[in-house]
Short mmCIF file of C-alpha atoms in Angstrom, two decimals:
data_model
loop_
_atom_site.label_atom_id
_atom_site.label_comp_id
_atom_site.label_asym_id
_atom_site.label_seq_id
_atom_site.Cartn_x
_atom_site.Cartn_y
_atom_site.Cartn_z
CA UNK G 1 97.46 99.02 88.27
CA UNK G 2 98.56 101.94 89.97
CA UNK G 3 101.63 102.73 88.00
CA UNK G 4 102.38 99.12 88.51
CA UNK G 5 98.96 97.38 87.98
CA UNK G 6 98.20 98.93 84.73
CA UNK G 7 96.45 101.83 83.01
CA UNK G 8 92.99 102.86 84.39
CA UNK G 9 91.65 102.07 81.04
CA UNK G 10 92.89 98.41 81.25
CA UNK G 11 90.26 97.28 78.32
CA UNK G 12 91.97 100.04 75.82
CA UNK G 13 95.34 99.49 76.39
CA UNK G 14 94.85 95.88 75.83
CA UNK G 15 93.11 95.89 72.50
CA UNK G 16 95.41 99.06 71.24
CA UNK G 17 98.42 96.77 72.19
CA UNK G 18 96.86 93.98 70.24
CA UNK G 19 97.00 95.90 67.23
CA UNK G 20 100.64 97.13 67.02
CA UNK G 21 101.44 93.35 67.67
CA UNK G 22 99.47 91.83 65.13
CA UNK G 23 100.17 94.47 62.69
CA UNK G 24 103.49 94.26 62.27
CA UNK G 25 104.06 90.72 62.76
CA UNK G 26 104.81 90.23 59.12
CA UNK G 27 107.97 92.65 59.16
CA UNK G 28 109.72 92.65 62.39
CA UNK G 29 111.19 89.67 64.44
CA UNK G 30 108.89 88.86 67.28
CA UNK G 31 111.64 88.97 69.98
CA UNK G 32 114.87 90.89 70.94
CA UNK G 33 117.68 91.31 73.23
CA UNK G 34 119.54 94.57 73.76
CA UNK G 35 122.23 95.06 76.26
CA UNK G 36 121.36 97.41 79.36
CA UNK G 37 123.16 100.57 77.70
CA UNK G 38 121.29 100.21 74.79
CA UNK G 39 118.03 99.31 75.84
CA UNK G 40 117.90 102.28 78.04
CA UNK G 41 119.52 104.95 75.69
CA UNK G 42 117.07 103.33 73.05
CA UNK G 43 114.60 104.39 75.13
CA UNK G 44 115.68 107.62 76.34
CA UNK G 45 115.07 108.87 72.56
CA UNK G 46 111.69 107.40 72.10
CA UNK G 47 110.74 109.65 75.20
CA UNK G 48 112.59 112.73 74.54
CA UNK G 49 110.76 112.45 71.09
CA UNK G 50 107.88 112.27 72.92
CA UNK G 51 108.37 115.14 74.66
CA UNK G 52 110.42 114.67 78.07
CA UNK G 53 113.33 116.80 79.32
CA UNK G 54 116.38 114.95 79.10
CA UNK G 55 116.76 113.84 82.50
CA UNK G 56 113.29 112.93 83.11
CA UNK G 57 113.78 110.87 80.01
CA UNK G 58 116.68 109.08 81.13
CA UNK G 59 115.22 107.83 84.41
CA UNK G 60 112.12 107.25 83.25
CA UNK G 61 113.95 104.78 81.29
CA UNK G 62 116.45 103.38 83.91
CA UNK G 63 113.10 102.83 85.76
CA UNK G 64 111.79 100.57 83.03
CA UNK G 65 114.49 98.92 82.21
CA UNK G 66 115.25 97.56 85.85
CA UNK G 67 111.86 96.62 85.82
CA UNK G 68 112.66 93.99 83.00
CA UNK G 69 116.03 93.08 84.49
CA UNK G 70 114.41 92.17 87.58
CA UNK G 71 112.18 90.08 85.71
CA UNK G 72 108.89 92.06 85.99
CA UNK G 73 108.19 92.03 82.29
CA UNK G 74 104.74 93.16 82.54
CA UNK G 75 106.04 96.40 84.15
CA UNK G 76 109.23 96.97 82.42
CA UNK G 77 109.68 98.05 78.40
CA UNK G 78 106.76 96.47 77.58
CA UNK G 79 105.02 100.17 78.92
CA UNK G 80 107.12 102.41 77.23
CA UNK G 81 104.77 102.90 74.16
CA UNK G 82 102.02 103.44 76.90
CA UNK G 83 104.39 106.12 78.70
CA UNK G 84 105.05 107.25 74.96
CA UNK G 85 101.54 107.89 74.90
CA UNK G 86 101.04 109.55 78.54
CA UNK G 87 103.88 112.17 77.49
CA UNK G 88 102.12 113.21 73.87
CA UNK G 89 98.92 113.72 75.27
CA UNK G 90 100.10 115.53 78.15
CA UNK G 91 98.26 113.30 80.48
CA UNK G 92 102.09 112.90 81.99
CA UNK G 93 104.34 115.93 81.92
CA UNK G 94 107.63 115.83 80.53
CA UNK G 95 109.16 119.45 81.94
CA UNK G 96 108.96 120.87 85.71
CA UNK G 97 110.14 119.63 88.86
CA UNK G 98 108.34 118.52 92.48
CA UNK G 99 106.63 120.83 94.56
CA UNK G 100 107.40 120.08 98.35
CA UNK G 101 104.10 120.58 100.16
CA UNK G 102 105.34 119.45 103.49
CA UNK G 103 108.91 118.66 105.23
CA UNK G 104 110.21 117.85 108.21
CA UNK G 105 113.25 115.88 109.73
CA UNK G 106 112.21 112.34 109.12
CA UNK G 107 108.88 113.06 106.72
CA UNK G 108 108.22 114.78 103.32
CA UNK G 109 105.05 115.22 101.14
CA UNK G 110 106.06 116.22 97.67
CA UNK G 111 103.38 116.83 94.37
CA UNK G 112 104.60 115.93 91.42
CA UNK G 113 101.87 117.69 89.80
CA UNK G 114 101.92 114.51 86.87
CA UNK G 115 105.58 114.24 86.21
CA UNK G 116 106.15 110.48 85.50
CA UNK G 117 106.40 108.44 88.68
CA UNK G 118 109.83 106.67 86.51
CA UNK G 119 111.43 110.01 87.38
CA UNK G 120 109.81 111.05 90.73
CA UNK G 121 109.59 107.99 92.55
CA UNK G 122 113.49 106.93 92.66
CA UNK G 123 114.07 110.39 93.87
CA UNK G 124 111.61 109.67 96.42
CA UNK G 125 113.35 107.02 97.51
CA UNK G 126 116.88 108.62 97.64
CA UNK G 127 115.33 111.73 100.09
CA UNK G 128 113.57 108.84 102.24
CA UNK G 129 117.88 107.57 102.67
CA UNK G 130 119.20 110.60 103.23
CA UNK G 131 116.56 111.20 106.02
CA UNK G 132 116.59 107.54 107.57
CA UNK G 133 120.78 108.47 107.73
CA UNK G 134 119.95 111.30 109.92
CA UNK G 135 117.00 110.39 112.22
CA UNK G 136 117.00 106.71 111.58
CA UNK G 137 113.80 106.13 109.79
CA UNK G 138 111.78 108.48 107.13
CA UNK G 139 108.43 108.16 105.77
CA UNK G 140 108.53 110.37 101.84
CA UNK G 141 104.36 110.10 100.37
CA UNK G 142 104.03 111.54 97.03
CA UNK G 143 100.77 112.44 94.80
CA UNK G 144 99.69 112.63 91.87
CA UNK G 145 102.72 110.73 89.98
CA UNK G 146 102.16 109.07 86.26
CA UNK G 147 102.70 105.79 85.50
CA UNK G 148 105.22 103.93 88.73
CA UNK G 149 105.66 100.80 87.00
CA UNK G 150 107.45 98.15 89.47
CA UNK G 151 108.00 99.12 92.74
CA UNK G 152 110.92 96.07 92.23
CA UNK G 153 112.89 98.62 90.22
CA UNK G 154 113.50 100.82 93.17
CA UNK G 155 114.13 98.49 95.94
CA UNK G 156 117.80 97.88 95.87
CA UNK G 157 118.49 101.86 95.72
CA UNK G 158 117.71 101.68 99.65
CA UNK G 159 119.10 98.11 99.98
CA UNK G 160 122.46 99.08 98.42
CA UNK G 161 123.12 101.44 101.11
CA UNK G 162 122.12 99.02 103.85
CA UNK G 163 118.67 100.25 104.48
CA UNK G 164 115.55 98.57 104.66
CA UNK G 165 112.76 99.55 102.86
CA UNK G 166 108.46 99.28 102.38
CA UNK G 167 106.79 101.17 99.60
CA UNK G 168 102.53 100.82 98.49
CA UNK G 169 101.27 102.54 95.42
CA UNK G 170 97.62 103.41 94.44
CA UNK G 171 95.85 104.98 91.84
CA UNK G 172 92.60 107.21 92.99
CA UNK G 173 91.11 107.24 89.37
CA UNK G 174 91.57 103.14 89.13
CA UNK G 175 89.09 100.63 90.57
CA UNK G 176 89.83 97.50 89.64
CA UNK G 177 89.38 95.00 92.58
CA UNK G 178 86.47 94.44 94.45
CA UNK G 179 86.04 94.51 98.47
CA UNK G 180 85.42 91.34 100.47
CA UNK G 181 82.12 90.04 100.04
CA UNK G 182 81.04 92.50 96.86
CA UNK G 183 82.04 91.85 92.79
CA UNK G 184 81.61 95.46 92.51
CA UNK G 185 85.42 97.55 91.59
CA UNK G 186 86.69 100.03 94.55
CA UNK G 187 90.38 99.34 94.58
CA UNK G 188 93.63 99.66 92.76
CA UNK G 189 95.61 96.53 92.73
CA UNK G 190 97.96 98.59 95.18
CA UNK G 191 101.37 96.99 94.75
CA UNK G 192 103.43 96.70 97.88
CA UNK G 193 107.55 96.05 97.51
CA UNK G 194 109.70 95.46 100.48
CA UNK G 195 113.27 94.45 101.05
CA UNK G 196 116.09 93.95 103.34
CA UNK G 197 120.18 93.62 102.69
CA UNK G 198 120.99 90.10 103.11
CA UNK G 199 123.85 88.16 101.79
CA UNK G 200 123.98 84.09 101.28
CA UNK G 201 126.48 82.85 103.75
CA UNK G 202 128.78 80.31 102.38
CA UNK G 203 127.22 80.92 99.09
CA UNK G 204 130.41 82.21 97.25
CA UNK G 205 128.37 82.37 94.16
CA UNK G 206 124.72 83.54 94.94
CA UNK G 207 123.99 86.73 93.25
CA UNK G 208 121.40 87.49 95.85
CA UNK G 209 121.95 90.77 97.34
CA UNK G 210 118.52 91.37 99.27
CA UNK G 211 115.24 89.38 100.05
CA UNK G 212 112.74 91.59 98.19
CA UNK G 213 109.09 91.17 96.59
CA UNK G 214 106.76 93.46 94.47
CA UNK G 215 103.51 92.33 94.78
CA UNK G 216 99.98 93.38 94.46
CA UNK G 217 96.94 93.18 97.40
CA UNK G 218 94.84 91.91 94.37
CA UNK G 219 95.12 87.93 94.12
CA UNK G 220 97.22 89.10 91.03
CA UNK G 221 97.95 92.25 89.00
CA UNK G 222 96.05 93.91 86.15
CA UNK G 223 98.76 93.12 83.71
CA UNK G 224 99.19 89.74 84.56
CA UNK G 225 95.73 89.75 83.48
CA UNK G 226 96.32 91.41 80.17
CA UNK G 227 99.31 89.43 79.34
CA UNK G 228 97.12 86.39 79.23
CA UNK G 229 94.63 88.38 77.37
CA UNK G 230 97.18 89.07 75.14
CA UNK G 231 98.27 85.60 74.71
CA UNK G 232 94.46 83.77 74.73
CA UNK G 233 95.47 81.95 78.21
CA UNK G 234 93.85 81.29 81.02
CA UNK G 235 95.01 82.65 84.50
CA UNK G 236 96.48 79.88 86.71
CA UNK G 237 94.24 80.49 89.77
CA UNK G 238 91.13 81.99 89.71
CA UNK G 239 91.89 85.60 90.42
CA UNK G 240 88.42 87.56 89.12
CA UNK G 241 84.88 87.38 90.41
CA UNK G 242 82.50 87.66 87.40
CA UNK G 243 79.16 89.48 87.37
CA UNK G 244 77.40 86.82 88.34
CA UNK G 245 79.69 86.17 91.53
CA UNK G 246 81.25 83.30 90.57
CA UNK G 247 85.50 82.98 90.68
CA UNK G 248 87.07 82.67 87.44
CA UNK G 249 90.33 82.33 85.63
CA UNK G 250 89.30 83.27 82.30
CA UNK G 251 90.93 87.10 81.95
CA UNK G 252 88.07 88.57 79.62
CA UNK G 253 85.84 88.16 82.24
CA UNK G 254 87.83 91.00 83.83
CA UNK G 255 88.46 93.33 80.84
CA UNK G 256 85.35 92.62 78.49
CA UNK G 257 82.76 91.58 81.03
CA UNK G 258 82.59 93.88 83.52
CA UNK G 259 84.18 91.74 86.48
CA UNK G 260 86.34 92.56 89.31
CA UNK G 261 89.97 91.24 90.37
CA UNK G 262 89.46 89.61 93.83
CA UNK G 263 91.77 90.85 96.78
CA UNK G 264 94.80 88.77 97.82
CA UNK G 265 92.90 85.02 99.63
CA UNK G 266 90.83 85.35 96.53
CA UNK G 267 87.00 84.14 96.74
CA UNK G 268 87.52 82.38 100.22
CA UNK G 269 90.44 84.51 102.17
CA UNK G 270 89.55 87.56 100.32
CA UNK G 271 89.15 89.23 103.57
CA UNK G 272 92.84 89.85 104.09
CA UNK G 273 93.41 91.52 101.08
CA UNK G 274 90.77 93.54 101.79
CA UNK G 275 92.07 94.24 104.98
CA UNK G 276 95.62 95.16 103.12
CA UNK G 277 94.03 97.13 100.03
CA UNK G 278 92.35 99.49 102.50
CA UNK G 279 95.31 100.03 104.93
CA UNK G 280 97.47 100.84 101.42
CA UNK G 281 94.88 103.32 100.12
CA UNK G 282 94.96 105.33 104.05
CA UNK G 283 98.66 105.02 103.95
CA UNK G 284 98.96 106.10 100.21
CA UNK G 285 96.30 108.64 100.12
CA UNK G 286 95.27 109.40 103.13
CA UNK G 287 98.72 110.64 104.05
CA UNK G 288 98.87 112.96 100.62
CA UNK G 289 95.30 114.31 101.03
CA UNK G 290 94.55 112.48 97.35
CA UNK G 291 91.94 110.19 97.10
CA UNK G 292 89.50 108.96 95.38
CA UNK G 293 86.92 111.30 96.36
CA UNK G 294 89.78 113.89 94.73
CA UNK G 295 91.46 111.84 91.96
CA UNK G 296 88.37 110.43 90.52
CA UNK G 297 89.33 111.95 86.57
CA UNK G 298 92.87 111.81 86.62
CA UNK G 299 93.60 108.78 84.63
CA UNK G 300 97.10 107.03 86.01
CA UNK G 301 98.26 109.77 88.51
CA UNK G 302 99.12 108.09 92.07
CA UNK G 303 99.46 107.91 95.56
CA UNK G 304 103.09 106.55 96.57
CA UNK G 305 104.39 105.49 100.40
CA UNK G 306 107.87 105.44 100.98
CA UNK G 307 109.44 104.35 104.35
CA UNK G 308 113.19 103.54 104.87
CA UNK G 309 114.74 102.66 107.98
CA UNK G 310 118.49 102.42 109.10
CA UNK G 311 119.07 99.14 111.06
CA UNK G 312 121.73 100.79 112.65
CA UNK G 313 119.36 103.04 114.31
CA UNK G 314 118.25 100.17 116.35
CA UNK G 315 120.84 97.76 116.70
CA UNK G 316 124.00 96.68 115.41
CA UNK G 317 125.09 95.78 111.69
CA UNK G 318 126.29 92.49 113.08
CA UNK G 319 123.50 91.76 114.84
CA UNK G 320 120.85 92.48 112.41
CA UNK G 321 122.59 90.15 109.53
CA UNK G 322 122.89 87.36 112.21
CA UNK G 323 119.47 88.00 112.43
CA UNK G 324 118.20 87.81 108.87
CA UNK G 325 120.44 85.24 107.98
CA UNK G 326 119.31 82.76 110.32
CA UNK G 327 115.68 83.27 109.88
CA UNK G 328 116.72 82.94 105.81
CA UNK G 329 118.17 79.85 106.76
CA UNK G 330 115.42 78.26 108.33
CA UNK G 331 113.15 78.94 105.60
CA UNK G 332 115.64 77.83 103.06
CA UNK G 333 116.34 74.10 105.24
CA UNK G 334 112.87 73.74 105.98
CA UNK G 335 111.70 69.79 104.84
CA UNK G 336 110.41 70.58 101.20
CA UNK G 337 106.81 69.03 99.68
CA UNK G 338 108.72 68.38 96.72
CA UNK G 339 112.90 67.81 97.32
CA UNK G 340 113.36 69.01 93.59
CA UNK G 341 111.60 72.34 94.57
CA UNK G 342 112.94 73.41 97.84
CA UNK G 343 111.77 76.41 99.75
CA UNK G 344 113.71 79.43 98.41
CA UNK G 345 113.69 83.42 99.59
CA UNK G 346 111.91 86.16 98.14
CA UNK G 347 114.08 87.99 95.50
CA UNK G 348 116.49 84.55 94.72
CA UNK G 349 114.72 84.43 91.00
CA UNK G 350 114.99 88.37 90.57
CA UNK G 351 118.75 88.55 91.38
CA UNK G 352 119.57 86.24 89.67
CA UNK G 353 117.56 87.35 86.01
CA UNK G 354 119.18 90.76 86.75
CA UNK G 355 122.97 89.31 86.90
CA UNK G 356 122.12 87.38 83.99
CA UNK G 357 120.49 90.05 82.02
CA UNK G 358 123.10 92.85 82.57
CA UNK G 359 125.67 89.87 81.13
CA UNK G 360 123.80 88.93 78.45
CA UNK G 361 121.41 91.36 77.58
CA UNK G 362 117.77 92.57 78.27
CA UNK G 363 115.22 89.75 76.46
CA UNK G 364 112.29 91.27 75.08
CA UNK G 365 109.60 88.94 74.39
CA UNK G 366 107.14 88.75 71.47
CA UNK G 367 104.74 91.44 73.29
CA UNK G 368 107.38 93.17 73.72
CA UNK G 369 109.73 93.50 71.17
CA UNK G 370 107.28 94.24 68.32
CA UNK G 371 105.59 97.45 70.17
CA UNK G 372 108.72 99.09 70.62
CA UNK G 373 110.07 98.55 67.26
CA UNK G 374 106.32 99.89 66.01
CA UNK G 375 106.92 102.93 68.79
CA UNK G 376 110.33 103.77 67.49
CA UNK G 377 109.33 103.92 64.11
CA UNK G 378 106.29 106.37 64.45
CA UNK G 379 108.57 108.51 66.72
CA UNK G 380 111.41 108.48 64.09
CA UNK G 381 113.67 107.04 66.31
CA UNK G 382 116.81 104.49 64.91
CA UNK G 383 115.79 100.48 65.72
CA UNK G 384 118.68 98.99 67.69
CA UNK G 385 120.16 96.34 66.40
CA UNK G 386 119.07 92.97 68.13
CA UNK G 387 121.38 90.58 69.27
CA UNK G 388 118.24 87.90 69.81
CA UNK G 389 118.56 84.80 67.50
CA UNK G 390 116.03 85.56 64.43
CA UNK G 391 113.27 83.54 63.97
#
């Protein structure tokens, strides 16, 4: 996905993953839990070894790490061998700094000529604050990035500071999902994550501090796809159009056969994905001049939208919380299908995994845990201990 879908070689990653996990089944315990310090200082050696500066090291693991506290597993440590990989072979750079192409008050361009998006991207972010402080909104684009991961991870860095915020990622070299009507590949799975500050009211003990989502214009993301590759399972919807045109839910279809992930509305509605992929490719790289007519050979490098606005810009604190509160409310109290599954908000689940993780650890699962204990060891870097029950 682009940074967040996957790699643009979706097939190879899958099968190289398949070996470290099968491989060294026998001799290392197929899941873990580390706490947040550790997980991320863990990984902050395996990519200095691998050839980052310090700093870019460190964030580029923060960004991962969020990624699985927020509950976005498939985007979280699970890629670190994969960014491991990006950083040795140069295909992400581990030294140098932005290059601002463009500025002015409320906009920026910046190139990041193929530092990691982990590093660039929450920067990003922070310049698209300061600038939304000062003219009440900014729009910050940024090409040619590595590997993004989950646009989830960034989200409350604008949130936090009472600012709203809409980011879309895309990859020019990745074509993954097909156009309305065709089963041929044009598009990235083009994540788009947006969220607002919001605060349960009378809900002493909610850990929600925003309504966010991270989600792709595809009907689902390339490494949804993979993980049940990975695991021999179906999808749960049909999500690919095969050669032959049909709709299917079987994920090989996708990375062995040649097929296509549909766009959000899938085989029926695909036509509003469609509509969405394009409008985040002409906002991603239309607005940083790279493309795919551009970025055709440049493996995971992308095209990133950032906009942040300040709601007090427009209107009053008071009045915008009143605001998204009551419309949260109404969603929340509307008459359920099913009473023991009531409506809830986007972000609820997320919030709540990261309060629980940060207290009792970061759980890596058995794709997880096994890769980075096979990474750490090829890298010469020290195992953490585990705190997961063994098995």
């Amino acid at each position: 996905m682009p940074g967040l879908g996957g790699s643009f070689n979706d097939r190879a990653l899958v099968k190289n993953d398949r070996e470290v996990t099968v491989s060294q089944q026998q001799e290392i315990s197929p899941t873990g839990k580390l706490s947040t310090s550790t997980a991320i200082e863990f990984a902050t050696a395996c990519l200095q070894k691998a050839g980052a500066r310090a700093d870019i090291a460190e964030q580029m693991a923060k960004s991962l790490v969020y990624g699985d506290l927020f509950g976005f597993r498939t985007h979280g440590l699970r890629r670190l061998p994969y960014n491991v990989k990006q950083l040795q072979s140069g295909q992400s750079q581990g030294q140098g700094d932005v290059d601002v192409v463009q500025e002015r008050l409320a906009t920026a361009h910046w190139d990041a000529h193929g530092l990691s998006g982990l590093y660039v991207i929450p920067q990003a972010v922070e310049h698209a604050i300061s600038k939304a402080r000062d003219c009440g909104t900014a729009t910050v684009v940024v090409r040619r990035c590595d590997h993004v991961a989950s646009l989830a991870a960034y989200l409350h860095l604008a949130t936090e500071q009472g600012m709203v915020i809409s980011m879309l990622a895309s990859t020019p070299a990745q074509a993954s999902v097909a156009p309305f009507g065709a089963k041929g590949r044009v598009f990235s799975p083009n994540p788009f994550g947006f969220a607002v500050p919001y605060s349960p009211q009378g809900e002493a003990n909610s850990p929600q501090r925003s309504i966010m989502f991270d989600m792709s214009f595809s009907v689902t993301a390339a490494g949804k796809v993979r993980q049940a590759y990975d695991r021999q399972e179906s999808l749960p919807w049909p999500a690919i159009i095969a050669p032959d045109g049909s709709a299917t839910a079987n994920p090989a279809s996708y990375l062995d056969e040649g097929g296509a992930l549909l766009p959000l509305g899938g085989i029926d509605l695909g036509f509003k994905g469609y509509g969405l992929c394009l409008m985040s490719e002409l906002l991603t790289m239309g607005l940083t001049g790279y493309g795919r007519d551009v970025g055709a050979d440049d493996g995971e490098f992308n095209s990133v939208y950032i906009q942040v606005s300040d709601p007090t810009a427009f209107t009053s604190t008071a009045e915008f919380d009143r605001v998204v509160a009551d419309l949260a409310q109404r969603c929340l109290q509307a008459e359920p299908i099913n009473a023991e599954q009531p409506p809830r908000l986007p972000g609820e689940r997320a919030w709540r995994e990261f309060d629980r993780q940060m207290n009792q650890g970061v759980e890596l699962d058995e794709l997880t845990w096994p890769r980075l204990c096979h990474v750490a060891r090829k890298l010469g870097v020290a195992i953490p201990a585990s705190t997961a029950e063994r098995s």
